[in-house]
PDB file of N, CA and C in Angstrom:
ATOM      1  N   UNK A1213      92.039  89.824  82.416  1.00  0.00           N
ATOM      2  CA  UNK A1213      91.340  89.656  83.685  1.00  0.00           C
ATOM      3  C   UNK A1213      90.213  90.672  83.749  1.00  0.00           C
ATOM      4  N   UNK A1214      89.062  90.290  83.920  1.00  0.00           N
ATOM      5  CA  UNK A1214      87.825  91.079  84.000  1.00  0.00           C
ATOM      6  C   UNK A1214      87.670  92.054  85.347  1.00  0.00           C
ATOM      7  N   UNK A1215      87.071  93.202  85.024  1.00  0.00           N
ATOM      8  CA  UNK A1215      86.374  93.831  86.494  1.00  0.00           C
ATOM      9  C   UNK A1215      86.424  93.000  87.529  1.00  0.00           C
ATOM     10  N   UNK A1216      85.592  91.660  87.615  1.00  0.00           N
ATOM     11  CA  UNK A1216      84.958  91.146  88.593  1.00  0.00           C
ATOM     12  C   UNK A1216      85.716  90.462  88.782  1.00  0.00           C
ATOM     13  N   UNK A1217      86.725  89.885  88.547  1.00  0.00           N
ATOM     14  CA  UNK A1217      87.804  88.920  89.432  1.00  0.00           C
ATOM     15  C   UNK A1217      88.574  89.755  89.379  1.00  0.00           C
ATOM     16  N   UNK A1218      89.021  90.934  89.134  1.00  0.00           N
ATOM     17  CA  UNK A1218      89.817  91.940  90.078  1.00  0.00           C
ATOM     18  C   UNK A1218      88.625  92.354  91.211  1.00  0.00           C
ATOM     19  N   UNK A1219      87.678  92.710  91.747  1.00  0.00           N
ATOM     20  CA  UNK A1219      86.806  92.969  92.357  1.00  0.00           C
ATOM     21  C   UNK A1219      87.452  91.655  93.574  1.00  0.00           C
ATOM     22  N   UNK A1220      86.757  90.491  92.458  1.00  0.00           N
ATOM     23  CA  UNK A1220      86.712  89.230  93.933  1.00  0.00           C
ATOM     24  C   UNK A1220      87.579  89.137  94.328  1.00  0.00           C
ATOM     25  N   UNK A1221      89.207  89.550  93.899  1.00  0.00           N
ATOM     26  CA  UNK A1221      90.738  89.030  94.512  1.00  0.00           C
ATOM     27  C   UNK A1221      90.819  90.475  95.482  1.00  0.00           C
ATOM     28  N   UNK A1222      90.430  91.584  95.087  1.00  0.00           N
ATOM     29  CA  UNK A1222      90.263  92.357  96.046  1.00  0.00           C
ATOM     30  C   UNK A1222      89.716  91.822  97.345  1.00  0.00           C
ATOM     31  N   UNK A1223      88.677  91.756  97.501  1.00  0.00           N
ATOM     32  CA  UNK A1223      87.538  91.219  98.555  1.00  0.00           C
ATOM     33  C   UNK A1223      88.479  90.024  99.558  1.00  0.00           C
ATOM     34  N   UNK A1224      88.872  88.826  98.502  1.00  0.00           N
ATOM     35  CA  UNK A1224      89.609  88.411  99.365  1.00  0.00           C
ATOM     36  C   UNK A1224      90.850  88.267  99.925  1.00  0.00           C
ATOM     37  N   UNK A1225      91.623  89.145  99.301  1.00  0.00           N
ATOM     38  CA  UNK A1225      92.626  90.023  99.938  1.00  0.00           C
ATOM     39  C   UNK A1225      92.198  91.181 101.056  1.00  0.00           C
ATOM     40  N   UNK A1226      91.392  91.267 101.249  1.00  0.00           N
ATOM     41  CA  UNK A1226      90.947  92.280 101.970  1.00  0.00           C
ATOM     42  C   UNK A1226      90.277  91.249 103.443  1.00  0.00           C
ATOM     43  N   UNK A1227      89.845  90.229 102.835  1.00  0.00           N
ATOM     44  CA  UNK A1227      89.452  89.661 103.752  1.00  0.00           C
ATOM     45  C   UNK A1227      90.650  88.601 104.756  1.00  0.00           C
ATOM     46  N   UNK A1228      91.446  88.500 103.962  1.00  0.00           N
ATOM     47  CA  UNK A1228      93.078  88.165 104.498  1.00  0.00           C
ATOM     48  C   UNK A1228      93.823  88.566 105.460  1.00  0.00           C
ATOM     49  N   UNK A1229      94.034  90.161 104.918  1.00  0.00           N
ATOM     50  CA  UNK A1229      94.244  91.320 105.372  1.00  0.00           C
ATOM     51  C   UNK A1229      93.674  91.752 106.965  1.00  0.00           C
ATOM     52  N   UNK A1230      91.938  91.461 106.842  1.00  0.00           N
ATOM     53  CA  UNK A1230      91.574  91.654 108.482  1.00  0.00           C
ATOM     54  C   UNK A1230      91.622  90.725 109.237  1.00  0.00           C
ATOM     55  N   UNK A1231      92.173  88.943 108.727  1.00  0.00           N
ATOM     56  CA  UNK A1231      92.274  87.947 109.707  1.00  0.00           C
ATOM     57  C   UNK A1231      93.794  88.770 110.429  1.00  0.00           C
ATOM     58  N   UNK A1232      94.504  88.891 109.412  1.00  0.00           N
ATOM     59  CA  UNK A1232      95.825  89.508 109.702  1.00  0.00           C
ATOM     60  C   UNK A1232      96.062  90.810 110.831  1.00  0.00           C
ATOM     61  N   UNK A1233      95.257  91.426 110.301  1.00  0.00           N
ATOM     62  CA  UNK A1233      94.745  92.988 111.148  1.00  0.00           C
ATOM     63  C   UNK A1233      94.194  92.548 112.893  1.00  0.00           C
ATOM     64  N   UNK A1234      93.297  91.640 112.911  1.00  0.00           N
ATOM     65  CA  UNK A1234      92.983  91.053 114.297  1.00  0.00           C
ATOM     66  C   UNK A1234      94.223  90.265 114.645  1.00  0.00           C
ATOM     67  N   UNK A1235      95.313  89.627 114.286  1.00  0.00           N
ATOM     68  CA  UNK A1235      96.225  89.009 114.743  1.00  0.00           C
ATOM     69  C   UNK A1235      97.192  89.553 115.107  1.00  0.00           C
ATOM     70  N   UNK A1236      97.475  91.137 114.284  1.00  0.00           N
ATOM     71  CA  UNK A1236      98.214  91.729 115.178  1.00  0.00           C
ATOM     72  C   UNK A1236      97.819  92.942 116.354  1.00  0.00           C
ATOM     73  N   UNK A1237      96.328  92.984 116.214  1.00  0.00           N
ATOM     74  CA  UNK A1237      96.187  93.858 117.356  1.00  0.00           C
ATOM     75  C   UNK A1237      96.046  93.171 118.519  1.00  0.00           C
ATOM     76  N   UNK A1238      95.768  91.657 118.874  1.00  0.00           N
ATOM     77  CA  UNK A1238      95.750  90.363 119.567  1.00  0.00           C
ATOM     78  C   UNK A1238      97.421  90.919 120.088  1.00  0.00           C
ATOM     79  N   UNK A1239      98.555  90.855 119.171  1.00  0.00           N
ATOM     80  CA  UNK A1239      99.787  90.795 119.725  1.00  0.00           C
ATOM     81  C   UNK A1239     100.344  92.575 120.129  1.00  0.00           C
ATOM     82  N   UNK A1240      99.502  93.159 119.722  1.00  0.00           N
ATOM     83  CA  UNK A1240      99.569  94.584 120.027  1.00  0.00           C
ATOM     84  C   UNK A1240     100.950  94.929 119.628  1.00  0.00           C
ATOM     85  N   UNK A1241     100.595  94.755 117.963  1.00  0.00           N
ATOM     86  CA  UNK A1241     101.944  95.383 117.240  1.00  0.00           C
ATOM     87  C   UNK A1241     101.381  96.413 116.469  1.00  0.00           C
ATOM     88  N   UNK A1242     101.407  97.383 117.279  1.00  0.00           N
ATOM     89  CA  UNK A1242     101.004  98.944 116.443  1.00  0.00           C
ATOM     90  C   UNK A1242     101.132  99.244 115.296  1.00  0.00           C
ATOM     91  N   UNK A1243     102.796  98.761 115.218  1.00  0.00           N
ATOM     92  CA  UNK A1243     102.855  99.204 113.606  1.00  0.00           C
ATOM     93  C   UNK A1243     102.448  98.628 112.650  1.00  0.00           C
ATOM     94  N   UNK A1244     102.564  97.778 113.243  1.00  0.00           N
ATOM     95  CA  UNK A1244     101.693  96.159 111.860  1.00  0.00           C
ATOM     96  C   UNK A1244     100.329  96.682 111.850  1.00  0.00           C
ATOM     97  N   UNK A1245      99.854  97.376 113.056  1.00  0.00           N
ATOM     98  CA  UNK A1245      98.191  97.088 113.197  1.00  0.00           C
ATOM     99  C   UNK A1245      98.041  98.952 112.000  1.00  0.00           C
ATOM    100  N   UNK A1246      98.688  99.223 112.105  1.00  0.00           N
ATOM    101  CA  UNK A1246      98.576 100.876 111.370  1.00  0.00           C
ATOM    102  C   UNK A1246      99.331 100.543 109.587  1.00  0.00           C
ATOM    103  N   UNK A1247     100.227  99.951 109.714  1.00  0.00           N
ATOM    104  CA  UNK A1247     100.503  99.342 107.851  1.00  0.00           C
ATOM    105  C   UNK A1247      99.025  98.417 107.197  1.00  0.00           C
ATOM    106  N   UNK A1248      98.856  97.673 108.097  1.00  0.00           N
ATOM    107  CA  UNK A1248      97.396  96.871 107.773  1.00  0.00           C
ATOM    108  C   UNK A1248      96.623  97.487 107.803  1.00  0.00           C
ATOM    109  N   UNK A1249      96.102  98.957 108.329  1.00  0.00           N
ATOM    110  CA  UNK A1249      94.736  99.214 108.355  1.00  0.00           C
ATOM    111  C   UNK A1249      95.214 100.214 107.006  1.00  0.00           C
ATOM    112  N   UNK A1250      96.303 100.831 106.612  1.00  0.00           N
ATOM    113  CA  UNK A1250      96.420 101.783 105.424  1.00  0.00           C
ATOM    114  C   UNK A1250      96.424 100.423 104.140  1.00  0.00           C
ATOM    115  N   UNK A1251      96.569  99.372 104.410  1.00  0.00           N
ATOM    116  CA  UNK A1251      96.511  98.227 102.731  1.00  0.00           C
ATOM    117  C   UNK A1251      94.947  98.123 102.764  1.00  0.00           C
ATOM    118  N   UNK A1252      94.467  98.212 104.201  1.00  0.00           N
ATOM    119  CA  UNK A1252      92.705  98.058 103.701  1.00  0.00           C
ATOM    120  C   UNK A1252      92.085  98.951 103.434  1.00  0.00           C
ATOM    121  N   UNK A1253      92.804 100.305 103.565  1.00  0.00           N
ATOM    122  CA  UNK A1253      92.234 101.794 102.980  1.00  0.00           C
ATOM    123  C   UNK A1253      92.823 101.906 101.514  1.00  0.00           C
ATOM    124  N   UNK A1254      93.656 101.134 101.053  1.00  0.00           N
ATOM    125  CA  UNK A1254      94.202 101.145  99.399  1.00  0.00           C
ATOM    126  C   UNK A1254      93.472 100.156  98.911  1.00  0.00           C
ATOM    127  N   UNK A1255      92.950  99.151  99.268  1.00  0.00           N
ATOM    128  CA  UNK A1255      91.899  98.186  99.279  1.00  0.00           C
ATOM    129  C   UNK A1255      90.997  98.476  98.579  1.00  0.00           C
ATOM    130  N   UNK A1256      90.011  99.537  99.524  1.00  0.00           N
ATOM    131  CA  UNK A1256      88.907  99.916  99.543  1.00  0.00           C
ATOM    132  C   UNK A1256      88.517 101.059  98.287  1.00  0.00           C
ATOM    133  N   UNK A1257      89.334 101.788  97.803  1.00  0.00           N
ATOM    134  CA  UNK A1257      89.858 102.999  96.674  1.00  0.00           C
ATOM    135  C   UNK A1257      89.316 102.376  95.179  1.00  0.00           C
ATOM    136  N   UNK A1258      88.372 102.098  95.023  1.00  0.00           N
ATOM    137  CA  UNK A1258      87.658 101.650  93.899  1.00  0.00           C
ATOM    138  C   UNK A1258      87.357 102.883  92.421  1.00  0.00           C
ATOM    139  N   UNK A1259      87.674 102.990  91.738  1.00  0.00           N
ATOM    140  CA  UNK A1259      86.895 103.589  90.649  1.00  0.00           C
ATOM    141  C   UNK A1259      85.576 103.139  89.486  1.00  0.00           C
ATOM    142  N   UNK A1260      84.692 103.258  89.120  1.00  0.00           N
ATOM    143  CA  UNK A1260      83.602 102.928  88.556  1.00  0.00           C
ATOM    144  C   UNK A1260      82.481 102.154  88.808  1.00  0.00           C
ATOM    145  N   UNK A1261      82.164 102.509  89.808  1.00  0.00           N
ATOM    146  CA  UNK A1261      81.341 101.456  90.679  1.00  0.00           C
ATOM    147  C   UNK A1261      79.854 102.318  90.486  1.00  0.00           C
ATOM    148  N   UNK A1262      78.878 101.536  90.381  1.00  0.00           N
ATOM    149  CA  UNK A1262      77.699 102.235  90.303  1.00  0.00           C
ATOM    150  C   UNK A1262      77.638 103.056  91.927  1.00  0.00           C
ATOM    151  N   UNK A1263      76.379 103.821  92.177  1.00  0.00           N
ATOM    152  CA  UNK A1263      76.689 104.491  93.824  1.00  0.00           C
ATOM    153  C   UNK A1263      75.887 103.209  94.081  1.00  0.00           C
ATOM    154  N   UNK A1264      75.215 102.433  94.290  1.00  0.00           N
ATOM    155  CA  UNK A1264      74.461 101.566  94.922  1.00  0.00           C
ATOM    156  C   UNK A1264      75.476 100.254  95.419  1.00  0.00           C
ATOM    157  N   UNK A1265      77.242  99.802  94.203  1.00  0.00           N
ATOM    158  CA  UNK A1265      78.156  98.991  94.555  1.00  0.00           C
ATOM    159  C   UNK A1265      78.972  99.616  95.684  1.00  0.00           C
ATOM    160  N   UNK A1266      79.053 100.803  95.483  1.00  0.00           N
ATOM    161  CA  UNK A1266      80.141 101.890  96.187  1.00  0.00           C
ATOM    162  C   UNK A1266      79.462 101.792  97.707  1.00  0.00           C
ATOM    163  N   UNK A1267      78.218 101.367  97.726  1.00  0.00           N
ATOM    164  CA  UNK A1267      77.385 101.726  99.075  1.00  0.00           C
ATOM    165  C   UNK A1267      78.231 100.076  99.553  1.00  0.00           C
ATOM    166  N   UNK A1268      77.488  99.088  98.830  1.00  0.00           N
ATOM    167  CA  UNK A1268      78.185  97.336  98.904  1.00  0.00           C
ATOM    168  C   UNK A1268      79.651  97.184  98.991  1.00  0.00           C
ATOM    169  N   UNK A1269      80.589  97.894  99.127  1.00  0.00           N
ATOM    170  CA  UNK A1269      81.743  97.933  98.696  1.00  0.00           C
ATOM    171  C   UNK A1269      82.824  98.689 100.529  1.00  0.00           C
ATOM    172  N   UNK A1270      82.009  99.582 100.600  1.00  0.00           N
ATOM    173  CA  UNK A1270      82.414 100.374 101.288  1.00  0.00           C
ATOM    174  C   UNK A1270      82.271  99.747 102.527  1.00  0.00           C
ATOM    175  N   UNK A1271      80.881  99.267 102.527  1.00  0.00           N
ATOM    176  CA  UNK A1271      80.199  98.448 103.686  1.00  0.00           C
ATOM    177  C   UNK A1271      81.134  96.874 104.033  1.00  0.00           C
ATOM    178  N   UNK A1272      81.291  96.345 103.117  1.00  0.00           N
ATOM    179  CA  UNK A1272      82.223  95.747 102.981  1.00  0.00           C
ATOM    180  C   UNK A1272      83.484  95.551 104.292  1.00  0.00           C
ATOM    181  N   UNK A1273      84.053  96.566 103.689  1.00  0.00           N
ATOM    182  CA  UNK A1273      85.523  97.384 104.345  1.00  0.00           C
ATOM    183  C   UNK A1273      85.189  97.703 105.724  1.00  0.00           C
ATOM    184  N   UNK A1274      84.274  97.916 105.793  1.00  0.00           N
ATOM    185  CA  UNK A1274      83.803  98.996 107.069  1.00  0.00           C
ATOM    186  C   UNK A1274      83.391  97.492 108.259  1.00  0.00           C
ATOM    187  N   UNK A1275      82.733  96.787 107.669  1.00  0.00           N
ATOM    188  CA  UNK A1275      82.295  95.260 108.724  1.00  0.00           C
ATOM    189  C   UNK A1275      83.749  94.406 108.740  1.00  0.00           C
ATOM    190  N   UNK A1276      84.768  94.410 107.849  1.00  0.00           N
ATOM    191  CA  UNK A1276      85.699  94.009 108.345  1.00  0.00           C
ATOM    192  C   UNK A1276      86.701  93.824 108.991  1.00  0.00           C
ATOM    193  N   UNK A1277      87.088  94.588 109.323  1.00  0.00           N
ATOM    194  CA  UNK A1277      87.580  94.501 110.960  1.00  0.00           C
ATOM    195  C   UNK A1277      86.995  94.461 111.997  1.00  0.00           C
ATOM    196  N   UNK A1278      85.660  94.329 111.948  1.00  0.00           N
ATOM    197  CA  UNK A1278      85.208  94.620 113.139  1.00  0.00           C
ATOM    198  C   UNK A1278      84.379  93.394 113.654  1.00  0.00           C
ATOM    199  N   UNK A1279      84.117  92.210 112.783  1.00  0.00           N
ATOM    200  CA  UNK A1279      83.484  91.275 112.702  1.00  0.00           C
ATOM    201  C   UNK A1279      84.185  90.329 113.706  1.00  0.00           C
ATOM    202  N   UNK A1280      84.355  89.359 114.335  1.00  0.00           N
ATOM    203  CA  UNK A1280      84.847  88.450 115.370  1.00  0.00           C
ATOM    204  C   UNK A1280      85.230  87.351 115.052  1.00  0.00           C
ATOM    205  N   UNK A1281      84.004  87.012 113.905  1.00  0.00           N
ATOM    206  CA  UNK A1281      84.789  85.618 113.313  1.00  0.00           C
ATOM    207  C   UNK A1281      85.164  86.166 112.390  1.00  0.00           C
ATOM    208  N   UNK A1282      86.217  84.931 111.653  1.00  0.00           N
ATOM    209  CA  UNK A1282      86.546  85.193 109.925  1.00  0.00           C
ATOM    210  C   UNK A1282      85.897  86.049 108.790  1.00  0.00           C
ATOM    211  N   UNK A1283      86.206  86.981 108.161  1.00  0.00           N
ATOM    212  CA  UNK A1283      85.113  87.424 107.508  1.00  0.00           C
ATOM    213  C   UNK A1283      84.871  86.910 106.048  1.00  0.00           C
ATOM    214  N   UNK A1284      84.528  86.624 105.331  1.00  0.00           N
ATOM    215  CA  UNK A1284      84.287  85.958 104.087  1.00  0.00           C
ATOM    216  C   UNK A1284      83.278  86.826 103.299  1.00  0.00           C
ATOM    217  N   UNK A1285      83.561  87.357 102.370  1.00  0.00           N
ATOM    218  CA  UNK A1285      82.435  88.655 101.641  1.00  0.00           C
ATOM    219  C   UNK A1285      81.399  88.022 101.329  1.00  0.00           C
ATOM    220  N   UNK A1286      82.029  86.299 100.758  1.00  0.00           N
ATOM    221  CA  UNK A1286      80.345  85.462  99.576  1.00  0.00           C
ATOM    222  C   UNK A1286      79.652  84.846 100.590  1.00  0.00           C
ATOM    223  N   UNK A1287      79.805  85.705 101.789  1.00  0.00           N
ATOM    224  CA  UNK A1287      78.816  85.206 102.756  1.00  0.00           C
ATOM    225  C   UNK A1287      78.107  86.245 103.579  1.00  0.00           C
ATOM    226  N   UNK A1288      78.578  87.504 103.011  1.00  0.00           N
ATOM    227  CA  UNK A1288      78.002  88.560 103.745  1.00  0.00           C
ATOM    228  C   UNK A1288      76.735  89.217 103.179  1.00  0.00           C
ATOM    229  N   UNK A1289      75.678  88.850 102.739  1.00  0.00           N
ATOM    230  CA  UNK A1289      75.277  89.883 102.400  1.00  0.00           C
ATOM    231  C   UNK A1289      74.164  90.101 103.267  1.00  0.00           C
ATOM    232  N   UNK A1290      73.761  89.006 104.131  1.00  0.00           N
ATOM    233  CA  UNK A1290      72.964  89.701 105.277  1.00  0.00           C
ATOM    234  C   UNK A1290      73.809  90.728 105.948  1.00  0.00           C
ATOM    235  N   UNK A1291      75.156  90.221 106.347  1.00  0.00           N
ATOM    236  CA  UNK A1291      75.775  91.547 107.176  1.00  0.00           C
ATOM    237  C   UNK A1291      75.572  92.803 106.455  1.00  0.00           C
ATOM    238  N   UNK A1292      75.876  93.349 105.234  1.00  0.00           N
ATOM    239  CA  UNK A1292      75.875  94.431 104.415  1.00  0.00           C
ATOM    240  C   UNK A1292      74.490  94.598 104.288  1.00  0.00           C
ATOM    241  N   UNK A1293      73.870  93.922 104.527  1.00  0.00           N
ATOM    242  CA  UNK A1293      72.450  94.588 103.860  1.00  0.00           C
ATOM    243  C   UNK A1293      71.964  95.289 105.457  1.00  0.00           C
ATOM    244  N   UNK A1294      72.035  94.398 106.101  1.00  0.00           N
ATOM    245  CA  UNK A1294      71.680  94.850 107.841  1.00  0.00           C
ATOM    246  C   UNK A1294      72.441  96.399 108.238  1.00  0.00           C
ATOM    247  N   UNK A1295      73.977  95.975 108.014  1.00  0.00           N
ATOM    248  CA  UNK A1295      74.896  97.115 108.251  1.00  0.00           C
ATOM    249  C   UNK A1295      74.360  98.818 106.976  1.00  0.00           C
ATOM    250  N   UNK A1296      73.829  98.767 106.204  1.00  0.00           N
ATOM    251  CA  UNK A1296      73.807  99.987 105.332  1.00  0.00           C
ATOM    252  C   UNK A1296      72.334  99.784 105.764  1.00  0.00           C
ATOM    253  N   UNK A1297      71.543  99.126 106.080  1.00  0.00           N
ATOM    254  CA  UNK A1297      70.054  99.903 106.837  1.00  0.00           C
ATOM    255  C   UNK A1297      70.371 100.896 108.273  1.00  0.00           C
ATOM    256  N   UNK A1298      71.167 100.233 109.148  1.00  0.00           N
ATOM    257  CA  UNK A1298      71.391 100.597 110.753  1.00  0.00           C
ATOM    258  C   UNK A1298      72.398 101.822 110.460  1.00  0.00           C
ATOM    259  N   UNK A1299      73.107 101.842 109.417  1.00  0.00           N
ATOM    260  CA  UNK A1299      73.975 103.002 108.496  1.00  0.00           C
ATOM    261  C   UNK A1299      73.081 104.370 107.798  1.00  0.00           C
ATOM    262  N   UNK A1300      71.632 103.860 107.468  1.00  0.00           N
ATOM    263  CA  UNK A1300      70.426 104.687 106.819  1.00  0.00           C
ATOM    264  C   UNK A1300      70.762 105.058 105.605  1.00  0.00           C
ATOM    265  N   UNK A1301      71.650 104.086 104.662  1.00  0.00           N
ATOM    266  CA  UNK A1301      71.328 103.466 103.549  1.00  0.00           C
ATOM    267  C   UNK A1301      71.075 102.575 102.908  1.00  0.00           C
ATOM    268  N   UNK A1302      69.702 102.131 103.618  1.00  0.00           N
ATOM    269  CA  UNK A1302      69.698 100.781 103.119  1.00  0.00           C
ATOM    270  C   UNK A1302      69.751 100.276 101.730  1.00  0.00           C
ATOM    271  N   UNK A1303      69.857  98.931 101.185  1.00  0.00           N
ATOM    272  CA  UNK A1303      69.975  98.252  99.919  1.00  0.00           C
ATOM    273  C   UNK A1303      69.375  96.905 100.455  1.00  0.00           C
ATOM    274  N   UNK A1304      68.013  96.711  99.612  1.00  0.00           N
ATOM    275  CA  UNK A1304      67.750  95.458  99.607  1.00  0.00           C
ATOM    276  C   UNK A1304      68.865  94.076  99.591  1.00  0.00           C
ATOM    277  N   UNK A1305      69.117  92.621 100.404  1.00  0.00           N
ATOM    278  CA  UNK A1305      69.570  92.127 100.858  1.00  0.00           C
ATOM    279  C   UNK A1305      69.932  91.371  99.131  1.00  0.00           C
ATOM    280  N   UNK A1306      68.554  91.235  98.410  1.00  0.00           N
ATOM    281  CA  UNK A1306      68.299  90.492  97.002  1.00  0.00           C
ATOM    282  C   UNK A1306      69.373  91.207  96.361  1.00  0.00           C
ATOM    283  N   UNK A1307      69.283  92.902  96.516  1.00  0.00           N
ATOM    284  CA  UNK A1307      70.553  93.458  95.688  1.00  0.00           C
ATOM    285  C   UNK A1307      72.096  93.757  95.903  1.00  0.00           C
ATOM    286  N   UNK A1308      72.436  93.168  96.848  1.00  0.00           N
ATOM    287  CA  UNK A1308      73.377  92.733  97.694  1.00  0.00           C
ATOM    288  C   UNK A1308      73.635  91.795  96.783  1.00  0.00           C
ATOM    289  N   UNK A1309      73.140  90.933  96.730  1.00  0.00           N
ATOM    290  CA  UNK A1309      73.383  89.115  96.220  1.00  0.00           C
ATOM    291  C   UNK A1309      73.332  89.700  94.992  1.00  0.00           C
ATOM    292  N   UNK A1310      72.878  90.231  94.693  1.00  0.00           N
ATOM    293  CA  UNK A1310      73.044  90.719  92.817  1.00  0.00           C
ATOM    294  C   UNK A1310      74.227  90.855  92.517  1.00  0.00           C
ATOM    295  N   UNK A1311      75.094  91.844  93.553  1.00  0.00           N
ATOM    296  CA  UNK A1311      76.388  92.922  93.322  1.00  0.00           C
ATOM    297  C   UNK A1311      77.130  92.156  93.963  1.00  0.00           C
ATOM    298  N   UNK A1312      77.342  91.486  95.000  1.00  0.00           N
ATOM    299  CA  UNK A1312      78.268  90.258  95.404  1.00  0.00           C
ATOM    300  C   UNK A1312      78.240  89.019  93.669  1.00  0.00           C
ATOM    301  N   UNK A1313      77.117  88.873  92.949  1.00  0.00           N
ATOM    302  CA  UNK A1313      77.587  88.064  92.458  1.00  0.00           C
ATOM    303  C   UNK A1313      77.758  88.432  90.999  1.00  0.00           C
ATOM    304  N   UNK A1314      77.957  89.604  90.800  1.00  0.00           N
ATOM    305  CA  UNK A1314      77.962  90.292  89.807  1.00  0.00           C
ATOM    306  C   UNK A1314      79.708  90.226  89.899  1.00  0.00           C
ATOM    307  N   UNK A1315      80.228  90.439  90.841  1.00  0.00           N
ATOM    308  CA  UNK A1315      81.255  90.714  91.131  1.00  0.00           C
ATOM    309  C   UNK A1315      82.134  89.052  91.243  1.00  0.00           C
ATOM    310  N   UNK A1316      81.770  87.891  91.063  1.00  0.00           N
ATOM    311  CA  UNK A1316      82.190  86.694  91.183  1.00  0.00           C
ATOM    312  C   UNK A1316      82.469  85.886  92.226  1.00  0.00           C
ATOM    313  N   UNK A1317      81.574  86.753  92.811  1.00  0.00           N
ATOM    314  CA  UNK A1317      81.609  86.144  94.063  1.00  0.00           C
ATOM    315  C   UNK A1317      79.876  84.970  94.298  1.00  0.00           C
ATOM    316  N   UNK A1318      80.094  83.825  95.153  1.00  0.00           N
ATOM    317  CA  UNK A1318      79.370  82.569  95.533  1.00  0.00           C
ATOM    318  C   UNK A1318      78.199  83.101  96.612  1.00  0.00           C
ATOM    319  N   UNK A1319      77.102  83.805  96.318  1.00  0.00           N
ATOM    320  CA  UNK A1319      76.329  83.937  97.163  1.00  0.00           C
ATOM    321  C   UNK A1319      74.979  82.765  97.604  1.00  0.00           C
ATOM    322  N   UNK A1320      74.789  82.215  96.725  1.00  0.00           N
ATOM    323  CA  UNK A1320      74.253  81.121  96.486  1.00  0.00           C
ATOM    324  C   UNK A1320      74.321  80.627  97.980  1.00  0.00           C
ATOM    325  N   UNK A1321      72.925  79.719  98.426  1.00  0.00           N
ATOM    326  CA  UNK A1321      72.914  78.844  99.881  1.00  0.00           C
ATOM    327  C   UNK A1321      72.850  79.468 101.110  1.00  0.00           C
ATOM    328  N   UNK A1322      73.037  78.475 101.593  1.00  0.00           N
ATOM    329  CA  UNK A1322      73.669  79.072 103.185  1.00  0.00           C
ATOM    330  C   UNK A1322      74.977  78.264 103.038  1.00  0.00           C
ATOM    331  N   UNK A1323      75.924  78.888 103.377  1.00  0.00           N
ATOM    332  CA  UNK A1323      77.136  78.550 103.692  1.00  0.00           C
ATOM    333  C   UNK A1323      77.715  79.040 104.976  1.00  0.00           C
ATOM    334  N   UNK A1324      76.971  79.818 105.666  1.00  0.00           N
ATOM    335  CA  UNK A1324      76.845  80.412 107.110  1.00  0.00           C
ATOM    336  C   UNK A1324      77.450  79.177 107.758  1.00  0.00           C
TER     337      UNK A1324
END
């Protein structure tokens, strides 16, 4: 199994994880809502990432829980690119879509 589909099963485990994370703070189960937010901080614990993925990566983690609808990564990279400018690191949106699809992930279209 390559980097990048450990990368993408990350992502969408992670993205699982915060439908899950909003469902139990909806039912206001503390402890569920505090075990779920430590699997998306073991999640997030990457080694070898260029600093420019680590910026894409982090950002990632950081818009997911907090997003309203579903979050889906091979659809984020306006969010990440928007979120690490308003953050004051920005990364071009083009290199976003590079590192989302570097990583095996479907950036391609609008699928919005």
């Amino acid at each position: 199994m390559g980097t990048a589909s450990v990368l993408a099963d990350s992502l969408q485990l992670m993205a699982r994880v915060c439908d899950a994370l909003e469902l139990a703070k909806d039912l206001r189960e503390d402890g569920t809502v505090r075990e779920l937010t430590q699997v998306l901080e073991n999640l997030r614990v990457r080694q070898d990432l260029t600093p420019e993925e680590k910026k894409v990566w982090d950002a990632l983690f950081e818009l997911c829980p907090r997003l309203e609808e579903p979050f889906y990564p091979e659809r984020s990279a306006r969010e990440v690119s928007l979120h690490l400018r308003k953050r004051g690191t920005p990364i071009a949106r083009s290199v976003v879509r590079m590192i989302l699809a570097k990583w095996g992930l479907d950036v391609r279209g609008k699928k919005w």
